[in-house]
PDB file of C-alpha atoms in Angstrom:
ATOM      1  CA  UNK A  84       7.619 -30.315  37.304  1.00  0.00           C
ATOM      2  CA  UNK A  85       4.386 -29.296  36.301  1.00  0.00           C
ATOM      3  CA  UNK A  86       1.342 -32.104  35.623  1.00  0.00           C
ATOM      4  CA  UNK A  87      -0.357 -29.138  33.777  1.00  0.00           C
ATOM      5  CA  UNK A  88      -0.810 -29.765  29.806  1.00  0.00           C
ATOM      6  CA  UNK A  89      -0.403 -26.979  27.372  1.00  0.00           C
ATOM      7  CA  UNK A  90      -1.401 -27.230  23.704  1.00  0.00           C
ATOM      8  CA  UNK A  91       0.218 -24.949  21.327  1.00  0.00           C
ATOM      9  CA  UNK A  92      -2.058 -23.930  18.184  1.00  0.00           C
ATOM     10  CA  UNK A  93       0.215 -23.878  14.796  1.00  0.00           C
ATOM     11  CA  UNK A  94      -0.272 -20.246  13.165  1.00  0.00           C
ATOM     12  CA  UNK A  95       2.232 -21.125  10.195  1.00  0.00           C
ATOM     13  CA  UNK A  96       1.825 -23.132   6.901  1.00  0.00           C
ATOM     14  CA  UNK A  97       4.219 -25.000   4.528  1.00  0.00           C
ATOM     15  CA  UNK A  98       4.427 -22.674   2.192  1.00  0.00           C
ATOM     16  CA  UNK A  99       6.923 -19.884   1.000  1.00  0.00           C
ATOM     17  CA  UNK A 100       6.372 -16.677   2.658  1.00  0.00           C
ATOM     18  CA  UNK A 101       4.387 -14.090   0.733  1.00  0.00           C
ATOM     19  CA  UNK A 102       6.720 -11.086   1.640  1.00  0.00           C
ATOM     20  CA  UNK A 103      10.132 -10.666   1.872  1.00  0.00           C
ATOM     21  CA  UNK A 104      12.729  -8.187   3.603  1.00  0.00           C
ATOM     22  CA  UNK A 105      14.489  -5.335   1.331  1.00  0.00           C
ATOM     23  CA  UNK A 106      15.961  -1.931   2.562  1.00  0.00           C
ATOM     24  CA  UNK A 107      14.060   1.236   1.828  1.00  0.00           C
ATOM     25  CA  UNK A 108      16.949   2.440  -0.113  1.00  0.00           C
ATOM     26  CA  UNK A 109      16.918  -0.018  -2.721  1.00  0.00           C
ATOM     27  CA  UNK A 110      13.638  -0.076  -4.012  1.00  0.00           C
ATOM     28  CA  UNK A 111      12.820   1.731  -6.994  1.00  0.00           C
ATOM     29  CA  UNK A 112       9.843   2.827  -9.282  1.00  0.00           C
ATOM     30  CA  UNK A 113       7.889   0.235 -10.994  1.00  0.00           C
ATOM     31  CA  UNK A 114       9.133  -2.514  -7.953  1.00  0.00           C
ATOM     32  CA  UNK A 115       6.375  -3.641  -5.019  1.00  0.00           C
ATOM     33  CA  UNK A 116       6.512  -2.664  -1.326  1.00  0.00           C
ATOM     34  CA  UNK A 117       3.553  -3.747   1.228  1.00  0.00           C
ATOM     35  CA  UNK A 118       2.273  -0.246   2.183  1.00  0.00           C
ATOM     36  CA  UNK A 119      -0.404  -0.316   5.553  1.00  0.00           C
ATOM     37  CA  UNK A 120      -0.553  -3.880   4.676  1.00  0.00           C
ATOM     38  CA  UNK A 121      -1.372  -3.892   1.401  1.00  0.00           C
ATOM     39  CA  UNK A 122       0.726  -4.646  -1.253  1.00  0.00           C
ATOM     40  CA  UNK A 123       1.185  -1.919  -4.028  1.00  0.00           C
ATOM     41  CA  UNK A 124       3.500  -1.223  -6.813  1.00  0.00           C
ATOM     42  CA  UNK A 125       6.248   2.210  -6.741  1.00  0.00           C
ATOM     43  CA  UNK A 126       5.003   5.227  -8.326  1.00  0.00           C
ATOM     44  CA  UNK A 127       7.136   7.669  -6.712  1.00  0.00           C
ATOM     45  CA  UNK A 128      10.047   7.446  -4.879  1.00  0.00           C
ATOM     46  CA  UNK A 129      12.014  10.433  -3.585  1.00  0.00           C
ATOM     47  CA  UNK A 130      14.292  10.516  -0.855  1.00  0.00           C
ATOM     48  CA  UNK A 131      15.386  13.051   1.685  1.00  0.00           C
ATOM     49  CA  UNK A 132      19.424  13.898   2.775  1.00  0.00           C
ATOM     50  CA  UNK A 133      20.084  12.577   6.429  1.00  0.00           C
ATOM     51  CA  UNK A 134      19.353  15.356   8.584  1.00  0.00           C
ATOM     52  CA  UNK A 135      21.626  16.355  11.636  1.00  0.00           C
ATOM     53  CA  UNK A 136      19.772  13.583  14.633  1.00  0.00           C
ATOM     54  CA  UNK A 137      18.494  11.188  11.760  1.00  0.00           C
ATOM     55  CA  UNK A 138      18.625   8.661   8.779  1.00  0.00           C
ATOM     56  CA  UNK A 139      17.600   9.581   5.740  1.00  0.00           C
ATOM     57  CA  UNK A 140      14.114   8.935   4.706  1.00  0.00           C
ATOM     58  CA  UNK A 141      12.313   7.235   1.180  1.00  0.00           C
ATOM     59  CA  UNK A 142       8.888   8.385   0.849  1.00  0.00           C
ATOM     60  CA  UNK A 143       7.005   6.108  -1.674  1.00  0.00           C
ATOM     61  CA  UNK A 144       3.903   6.221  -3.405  1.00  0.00           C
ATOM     62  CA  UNK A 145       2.319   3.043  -4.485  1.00  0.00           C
ATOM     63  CA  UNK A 146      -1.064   2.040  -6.057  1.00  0.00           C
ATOM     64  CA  UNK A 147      -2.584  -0.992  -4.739  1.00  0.00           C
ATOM     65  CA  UNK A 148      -2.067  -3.797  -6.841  1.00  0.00           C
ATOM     66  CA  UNK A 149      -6.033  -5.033  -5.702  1.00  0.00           C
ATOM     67  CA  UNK A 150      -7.981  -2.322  -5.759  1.00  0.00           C
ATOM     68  CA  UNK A 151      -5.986   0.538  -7.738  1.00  0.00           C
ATOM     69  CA  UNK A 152      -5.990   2.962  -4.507  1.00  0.00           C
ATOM     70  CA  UNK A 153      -2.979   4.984  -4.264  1.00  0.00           C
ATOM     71  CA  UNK A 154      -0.893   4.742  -0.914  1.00  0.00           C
ATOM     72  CA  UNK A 155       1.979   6.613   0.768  1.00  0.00           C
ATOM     73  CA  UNK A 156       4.830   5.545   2.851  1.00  0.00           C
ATOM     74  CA  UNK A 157       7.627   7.419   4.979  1.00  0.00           C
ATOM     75  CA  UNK A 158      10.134   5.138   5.653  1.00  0.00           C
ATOM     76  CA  UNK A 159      14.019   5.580   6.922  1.00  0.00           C
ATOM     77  CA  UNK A 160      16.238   4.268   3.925  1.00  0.00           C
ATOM     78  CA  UNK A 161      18.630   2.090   5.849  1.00  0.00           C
ATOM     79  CA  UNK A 162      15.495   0.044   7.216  1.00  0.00           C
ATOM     80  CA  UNK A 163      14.037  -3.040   6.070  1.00  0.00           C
ATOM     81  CA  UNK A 164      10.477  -2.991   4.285  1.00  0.00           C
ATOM     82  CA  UNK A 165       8.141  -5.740   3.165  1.00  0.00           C
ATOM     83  CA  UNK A 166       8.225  -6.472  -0.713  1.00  0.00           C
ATOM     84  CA  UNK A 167       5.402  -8.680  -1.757  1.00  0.00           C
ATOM     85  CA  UNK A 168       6.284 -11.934  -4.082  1.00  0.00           C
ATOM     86  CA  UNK A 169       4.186 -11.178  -7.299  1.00  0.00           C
ATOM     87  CA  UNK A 170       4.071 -13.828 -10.215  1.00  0.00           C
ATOM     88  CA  UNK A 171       2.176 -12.351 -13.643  1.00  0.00           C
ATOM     89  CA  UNK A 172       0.743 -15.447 -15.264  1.00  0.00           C
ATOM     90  CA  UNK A 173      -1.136 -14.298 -18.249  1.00  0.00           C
ATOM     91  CA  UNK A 174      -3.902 -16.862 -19.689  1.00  0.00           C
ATOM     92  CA  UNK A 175      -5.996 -16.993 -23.136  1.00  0.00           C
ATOM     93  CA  UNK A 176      -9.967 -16.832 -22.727  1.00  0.00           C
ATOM     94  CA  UNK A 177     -10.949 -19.875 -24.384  1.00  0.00           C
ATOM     95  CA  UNK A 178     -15.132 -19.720 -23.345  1.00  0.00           C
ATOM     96  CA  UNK A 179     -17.734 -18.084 -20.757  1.00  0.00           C
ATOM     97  CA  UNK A 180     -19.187 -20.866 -19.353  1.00  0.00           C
ATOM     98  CA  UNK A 181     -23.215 -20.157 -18.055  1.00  0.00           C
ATOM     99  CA  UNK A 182     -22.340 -21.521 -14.581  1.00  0.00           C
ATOM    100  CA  UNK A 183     -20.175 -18.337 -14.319  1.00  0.00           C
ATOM    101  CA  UNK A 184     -16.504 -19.875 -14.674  1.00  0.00           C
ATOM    102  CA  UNK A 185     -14.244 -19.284 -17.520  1.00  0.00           C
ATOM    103  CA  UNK A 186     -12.130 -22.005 -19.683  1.00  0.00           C
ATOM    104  CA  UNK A 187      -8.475 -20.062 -19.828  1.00  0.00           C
ATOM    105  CA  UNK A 188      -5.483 -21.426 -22.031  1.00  0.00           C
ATOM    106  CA  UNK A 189      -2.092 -21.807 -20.262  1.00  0.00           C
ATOM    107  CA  UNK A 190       1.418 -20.685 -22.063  1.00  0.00           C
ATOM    108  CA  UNK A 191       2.074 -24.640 -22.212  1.00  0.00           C
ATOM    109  CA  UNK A 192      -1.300 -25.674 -23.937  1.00  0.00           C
ATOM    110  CA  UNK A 193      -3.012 -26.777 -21.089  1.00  0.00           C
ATOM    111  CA  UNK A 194      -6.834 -25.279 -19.587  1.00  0.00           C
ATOM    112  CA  UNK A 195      -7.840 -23.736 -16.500  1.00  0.00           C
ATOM    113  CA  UNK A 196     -11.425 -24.053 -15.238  1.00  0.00           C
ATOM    114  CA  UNK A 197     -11.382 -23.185 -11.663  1.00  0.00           C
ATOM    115  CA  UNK A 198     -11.646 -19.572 -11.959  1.00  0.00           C
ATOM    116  CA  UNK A 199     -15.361 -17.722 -11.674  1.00  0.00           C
ATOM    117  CA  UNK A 200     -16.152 -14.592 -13.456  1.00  0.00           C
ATOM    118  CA  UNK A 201     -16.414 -11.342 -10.935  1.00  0.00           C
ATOM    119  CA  UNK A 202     -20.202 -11.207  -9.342  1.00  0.00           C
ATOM    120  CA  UNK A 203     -19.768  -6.687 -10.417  1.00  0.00           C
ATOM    121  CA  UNK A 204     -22.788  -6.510 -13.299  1.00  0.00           C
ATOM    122  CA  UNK A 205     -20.895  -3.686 -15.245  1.00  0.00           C
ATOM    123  CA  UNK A 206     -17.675  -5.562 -15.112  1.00  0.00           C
ATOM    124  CA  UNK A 207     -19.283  -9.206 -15.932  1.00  0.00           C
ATOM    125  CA  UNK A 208     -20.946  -7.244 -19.242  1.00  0.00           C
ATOM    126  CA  UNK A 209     -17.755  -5.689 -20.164  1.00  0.00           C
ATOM    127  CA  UNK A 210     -16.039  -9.006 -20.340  1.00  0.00           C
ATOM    128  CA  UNK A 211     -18.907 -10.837 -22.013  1.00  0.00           C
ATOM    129  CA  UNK A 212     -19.415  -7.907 -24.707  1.00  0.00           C
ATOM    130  CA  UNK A 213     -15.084  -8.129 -24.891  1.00  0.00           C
ATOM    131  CA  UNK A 214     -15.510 -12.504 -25.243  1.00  0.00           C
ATOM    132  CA  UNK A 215     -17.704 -12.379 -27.766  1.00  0.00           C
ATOM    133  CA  UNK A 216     -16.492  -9.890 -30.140  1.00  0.00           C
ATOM    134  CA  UNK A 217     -13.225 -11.579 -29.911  1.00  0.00           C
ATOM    135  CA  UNK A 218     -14.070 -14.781 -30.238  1.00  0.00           C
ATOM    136  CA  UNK A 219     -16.569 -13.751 -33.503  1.00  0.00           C
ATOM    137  CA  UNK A 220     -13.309 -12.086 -35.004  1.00  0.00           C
ATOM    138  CA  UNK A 221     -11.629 -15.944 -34.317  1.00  0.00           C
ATOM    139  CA  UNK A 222     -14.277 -17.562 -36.593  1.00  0.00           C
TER     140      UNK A 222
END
């Protein structure tokens, strides 16, 4: 037996993972796939007949769901891919507030606070110019 100690760091959290497993063959256009680490929603999907040494192959095409860049994938149809978890929670702009956060209304009446306008100037004016001609239409 060994007096040595060894300390083992943790790499994992509590909570639910933020991919799961699918085969190639089964996803479709309009469903997610992580693509070179990203995760991106189908465009395209075509696949290929199995050739004489091989498995057939799904080539996708996905835009990134972050940053709108389009991505492609080769992938043999009878192997697993990553599909991202996404959850679409849409919110109601209630204010602006001058510290940079918004005020959002939840589907079950409640606010949100926590969340800061983007720092891009042409975006930020966008959504100011949007905010205030909707909420002068409101009054």
């Amino acid at each position: 037996m060994s007096d040595e100690e060894h300390h083992f760091e943790s790499k994992a959290d509590a909570g639910a993972s933020k991919t799961y497993p699918q085969q190639a063959g089964t996803i479709r256009k309009n469903g997610y796939i992580v693509i070179k680490a990203r995760p991106c929603k189908v465009v395209e999907v075509s696949t290929s007949k199995t050739g004489k040494h091989g498995h057939a192959k799904c080539h996708f095409v996905g835009i990134d769901i972050f940053t709108g860049k389009k991505l492609e994938d080769i992938v043999p149809s009878s192997h697993n891919c990553d599909v991202p978890r996404v959850n679409r929670i849409d919110y109601q702009l209630i204010d602006i507030y001058e510290d940079g956060f918004v005020g959002l209304l939840t589907d079950n009446g409640g606010t949100k606070d926590d969340l800061r306008l983007p720092t891009d100037e042409s975006l930020l004016t966008q959504l100011q110019r949007i905010s205030f001609f909707v909420l002068s239409l409101m009054e």
